[in-house]
Short mmCIF file of C-alpha atoms in Angstrom, two decimals:
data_model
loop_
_atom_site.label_atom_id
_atom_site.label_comp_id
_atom_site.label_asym_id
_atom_site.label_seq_id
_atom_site.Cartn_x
_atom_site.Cartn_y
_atom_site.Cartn_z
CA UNK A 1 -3.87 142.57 101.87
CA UNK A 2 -6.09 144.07 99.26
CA UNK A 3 -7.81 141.48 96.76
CA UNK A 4 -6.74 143.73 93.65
CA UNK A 5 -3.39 142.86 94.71
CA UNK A 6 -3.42 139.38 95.14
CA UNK A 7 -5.12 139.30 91.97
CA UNK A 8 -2.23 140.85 90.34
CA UNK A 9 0.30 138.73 91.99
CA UNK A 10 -1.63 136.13 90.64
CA UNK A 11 -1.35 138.00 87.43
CA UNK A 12 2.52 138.09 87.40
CA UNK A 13 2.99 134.31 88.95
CA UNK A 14 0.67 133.21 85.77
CA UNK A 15 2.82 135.29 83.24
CA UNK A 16 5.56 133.90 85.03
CA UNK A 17 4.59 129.99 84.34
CA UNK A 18 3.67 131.14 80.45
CA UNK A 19 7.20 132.26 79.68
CA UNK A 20 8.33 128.15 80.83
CA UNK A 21 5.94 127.35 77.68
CA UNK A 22 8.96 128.72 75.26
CA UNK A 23 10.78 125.79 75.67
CA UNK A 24 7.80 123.12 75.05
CA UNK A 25 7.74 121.32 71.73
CA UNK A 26 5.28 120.43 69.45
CA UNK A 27 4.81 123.87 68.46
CA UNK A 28 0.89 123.67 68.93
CA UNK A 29 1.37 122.37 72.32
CA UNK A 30 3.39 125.40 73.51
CA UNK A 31 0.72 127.19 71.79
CA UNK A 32 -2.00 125.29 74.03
CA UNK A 33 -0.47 125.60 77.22
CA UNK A 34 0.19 129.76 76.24
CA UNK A 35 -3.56 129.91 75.16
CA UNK A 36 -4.21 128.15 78.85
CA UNK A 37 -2.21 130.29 80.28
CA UNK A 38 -3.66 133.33 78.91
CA UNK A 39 -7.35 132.75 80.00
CA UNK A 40 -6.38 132.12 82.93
CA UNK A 41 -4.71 135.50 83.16
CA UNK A 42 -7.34 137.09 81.69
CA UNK A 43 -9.14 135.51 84.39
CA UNK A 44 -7.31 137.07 86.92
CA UNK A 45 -7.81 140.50 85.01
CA UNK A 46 -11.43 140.24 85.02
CA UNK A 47 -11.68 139.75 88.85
CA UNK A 48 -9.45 142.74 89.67
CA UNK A 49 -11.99 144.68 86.95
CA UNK A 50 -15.23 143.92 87.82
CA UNK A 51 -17.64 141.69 89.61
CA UNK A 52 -18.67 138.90 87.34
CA UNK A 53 -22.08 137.78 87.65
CA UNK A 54 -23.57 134.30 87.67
CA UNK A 55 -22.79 133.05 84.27
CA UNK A 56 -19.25 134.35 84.10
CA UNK A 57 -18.77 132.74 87.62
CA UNK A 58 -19.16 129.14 85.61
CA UNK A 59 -16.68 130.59 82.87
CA UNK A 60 -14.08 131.89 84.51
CA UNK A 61 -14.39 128.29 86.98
CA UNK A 62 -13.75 126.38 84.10
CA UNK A 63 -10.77 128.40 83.37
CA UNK A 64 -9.47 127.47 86.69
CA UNK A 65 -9.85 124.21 86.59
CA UNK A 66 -8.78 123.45 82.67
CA UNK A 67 -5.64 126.38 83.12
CA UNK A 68 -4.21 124.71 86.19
CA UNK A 69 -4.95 121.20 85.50
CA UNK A 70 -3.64 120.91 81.45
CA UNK A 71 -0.60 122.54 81.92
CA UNK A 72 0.05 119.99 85.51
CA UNK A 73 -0.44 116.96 82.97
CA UNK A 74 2.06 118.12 80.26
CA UNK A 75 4.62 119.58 83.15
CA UNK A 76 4.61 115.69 84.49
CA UNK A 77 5.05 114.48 80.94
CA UNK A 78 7.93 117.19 80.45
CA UNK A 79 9.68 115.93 83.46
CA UNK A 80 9.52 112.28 82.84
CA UNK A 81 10.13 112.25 79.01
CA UNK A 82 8.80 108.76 78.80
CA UNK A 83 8.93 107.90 74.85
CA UNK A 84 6.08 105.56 75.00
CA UNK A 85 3.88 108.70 76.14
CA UNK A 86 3.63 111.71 73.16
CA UNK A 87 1.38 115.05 73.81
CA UNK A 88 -1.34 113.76 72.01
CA UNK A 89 -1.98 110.76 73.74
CA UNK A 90 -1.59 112.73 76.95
CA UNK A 91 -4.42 115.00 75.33
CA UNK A 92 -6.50 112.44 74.59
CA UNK A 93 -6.31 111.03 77.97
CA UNK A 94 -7.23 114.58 79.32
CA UNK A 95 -9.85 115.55 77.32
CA UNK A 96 -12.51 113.18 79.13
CA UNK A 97 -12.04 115.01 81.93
CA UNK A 98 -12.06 118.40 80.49
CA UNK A 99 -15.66 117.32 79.09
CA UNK A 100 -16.93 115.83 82.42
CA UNK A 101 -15.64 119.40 83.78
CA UNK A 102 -17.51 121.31 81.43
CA UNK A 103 -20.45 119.17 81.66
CA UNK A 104 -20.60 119.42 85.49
CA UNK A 105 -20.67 123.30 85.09
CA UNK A 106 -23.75 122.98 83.06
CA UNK A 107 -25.45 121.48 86.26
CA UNK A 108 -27.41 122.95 89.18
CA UNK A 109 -25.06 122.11 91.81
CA UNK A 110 -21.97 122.49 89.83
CA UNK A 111 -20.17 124.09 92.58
CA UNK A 112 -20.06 121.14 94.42
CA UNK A 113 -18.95 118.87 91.05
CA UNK A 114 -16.33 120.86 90.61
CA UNK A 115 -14.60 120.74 93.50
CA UNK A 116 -15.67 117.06 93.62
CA UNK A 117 -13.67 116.79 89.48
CA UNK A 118 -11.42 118.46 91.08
CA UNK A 119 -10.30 116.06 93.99
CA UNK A 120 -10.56 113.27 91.13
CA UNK A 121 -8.12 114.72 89.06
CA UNK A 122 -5.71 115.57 91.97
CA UNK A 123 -5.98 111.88 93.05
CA UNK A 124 -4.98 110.33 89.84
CA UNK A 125 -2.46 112.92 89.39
CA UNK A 126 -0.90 111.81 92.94
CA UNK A 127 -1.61 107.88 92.02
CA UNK A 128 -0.04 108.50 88.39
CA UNK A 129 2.94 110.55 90.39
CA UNK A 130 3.38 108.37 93.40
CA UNK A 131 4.04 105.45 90.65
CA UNK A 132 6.72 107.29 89.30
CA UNK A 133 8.50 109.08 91.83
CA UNK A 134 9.80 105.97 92.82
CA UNK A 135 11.75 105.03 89.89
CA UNK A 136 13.13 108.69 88.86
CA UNK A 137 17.41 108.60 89.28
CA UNK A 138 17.21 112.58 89.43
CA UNK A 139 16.50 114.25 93.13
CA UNK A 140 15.54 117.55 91.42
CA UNK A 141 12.73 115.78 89.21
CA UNK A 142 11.35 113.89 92.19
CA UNK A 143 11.09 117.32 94.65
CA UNK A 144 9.50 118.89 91.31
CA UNK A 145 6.76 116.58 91.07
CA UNK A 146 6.17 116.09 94.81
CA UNK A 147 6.23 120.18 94.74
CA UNK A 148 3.34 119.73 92.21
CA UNK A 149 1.62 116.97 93.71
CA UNK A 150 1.44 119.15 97.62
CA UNK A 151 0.55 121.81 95.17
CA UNK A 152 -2.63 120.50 93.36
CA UNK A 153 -3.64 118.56 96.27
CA UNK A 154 -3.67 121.95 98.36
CA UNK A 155 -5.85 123.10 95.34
CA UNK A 156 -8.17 120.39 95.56
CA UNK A 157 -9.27 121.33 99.16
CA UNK A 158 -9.16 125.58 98.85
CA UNK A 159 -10.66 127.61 96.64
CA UNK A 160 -8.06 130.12 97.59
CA UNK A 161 -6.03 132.28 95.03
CA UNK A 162 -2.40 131.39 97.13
CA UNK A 163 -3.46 127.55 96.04
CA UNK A 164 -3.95 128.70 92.26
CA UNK A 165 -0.63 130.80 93.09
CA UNK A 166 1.28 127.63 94.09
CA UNK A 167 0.12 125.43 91.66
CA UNK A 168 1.11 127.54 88.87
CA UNK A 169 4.50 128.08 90.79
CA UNK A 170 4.72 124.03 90.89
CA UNK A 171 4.18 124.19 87.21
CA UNK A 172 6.82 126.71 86.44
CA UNK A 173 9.58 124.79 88.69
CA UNK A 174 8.58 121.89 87.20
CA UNK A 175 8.88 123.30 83.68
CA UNK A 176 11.90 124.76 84.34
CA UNK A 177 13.60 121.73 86.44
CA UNK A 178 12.60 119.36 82.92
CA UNK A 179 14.46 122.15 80.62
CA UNK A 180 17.83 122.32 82.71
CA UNK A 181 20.81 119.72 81.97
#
């Protein structure tokens, strides 16, 4: 398979998860996750374009890791609709990450922080999900977030474009599974 067109697979799989943002309220949280969802597109475009050099390399990482890893958050909050937990607190619990991301791609070895924020996130995304799963009534919402859970953790470990593909598949099921009755 050519690399132009897995990149624009991964294209269509990350329009794909955008157009499960319609259904997202607060309005500037749908706008968030489409923004997200966008770069990381654009992302996607860039790759199939042109080779990026160094610098861009760190950009377009950070992309990855904030465009998959936001939009996981809010698709476990959609899901489990607990009404002690609003999108802002689940922002504000993210965004300490997001800045120990972006600071660890200021580094010299930032490759290897990366993957190491990375792992960190998918842990306490598994901890946060393996606490939950448990107490769910509804079969579809527990495969959804075990689908995202496999998902992220196979992200965690590859740097390949199926994992981005699957994790942004996760995220669209999971999106979808919270908007249906």
């Amino acid at each position: 398979m050519s690399v132009s067109f897995l990149l624009g697979l991964a294209s269509g799989v990350a329009i794909l998860t955008i157009t499960a943002y319609r259904r997202v309220s607060p309005r500037w949280l749908r706008a968030l996750l489409v923004v997200s969802g966008l770069l990381l597109l654009s992302r996607y475009i860039a790759l199939a374009s042109f080779t990026p050099e160094e610098s861009w390399v760190r950009w377009w990482r950070f992309v990855r890791g904030v465009g998959l890893t936001l939009p996981g958050i809010f698709a476990v909050d959609q899901l489990v609709r607990h009404p002690a937990i609003t999108p802002k607190t689940l922002l504000r619990w993210y965004s300490p990450w997001a800045i120990a991301y972006g600071v660890a791609l200021l580094t010299p070895w930032w490759q290897g922080s990366t993957s190491v924020l990375i792992g960190l996130f998918t842990l306490a995304l598994l901890w946060i999900c393996c606490l939950i799963i448990r107490k769910l009534p509804d079969r579809r919402v527990r495969i959804a977030l075990a689908g995202l859970c496999l998902a992220c953790l196979l992200m965690s470990f590859s740097d390949w474009l199926f994992a981005e593909m699957l994790v942004l598949l996760a995220i669209w099921n999971a999106f979808e599974t919270s908007a249906s009755p």
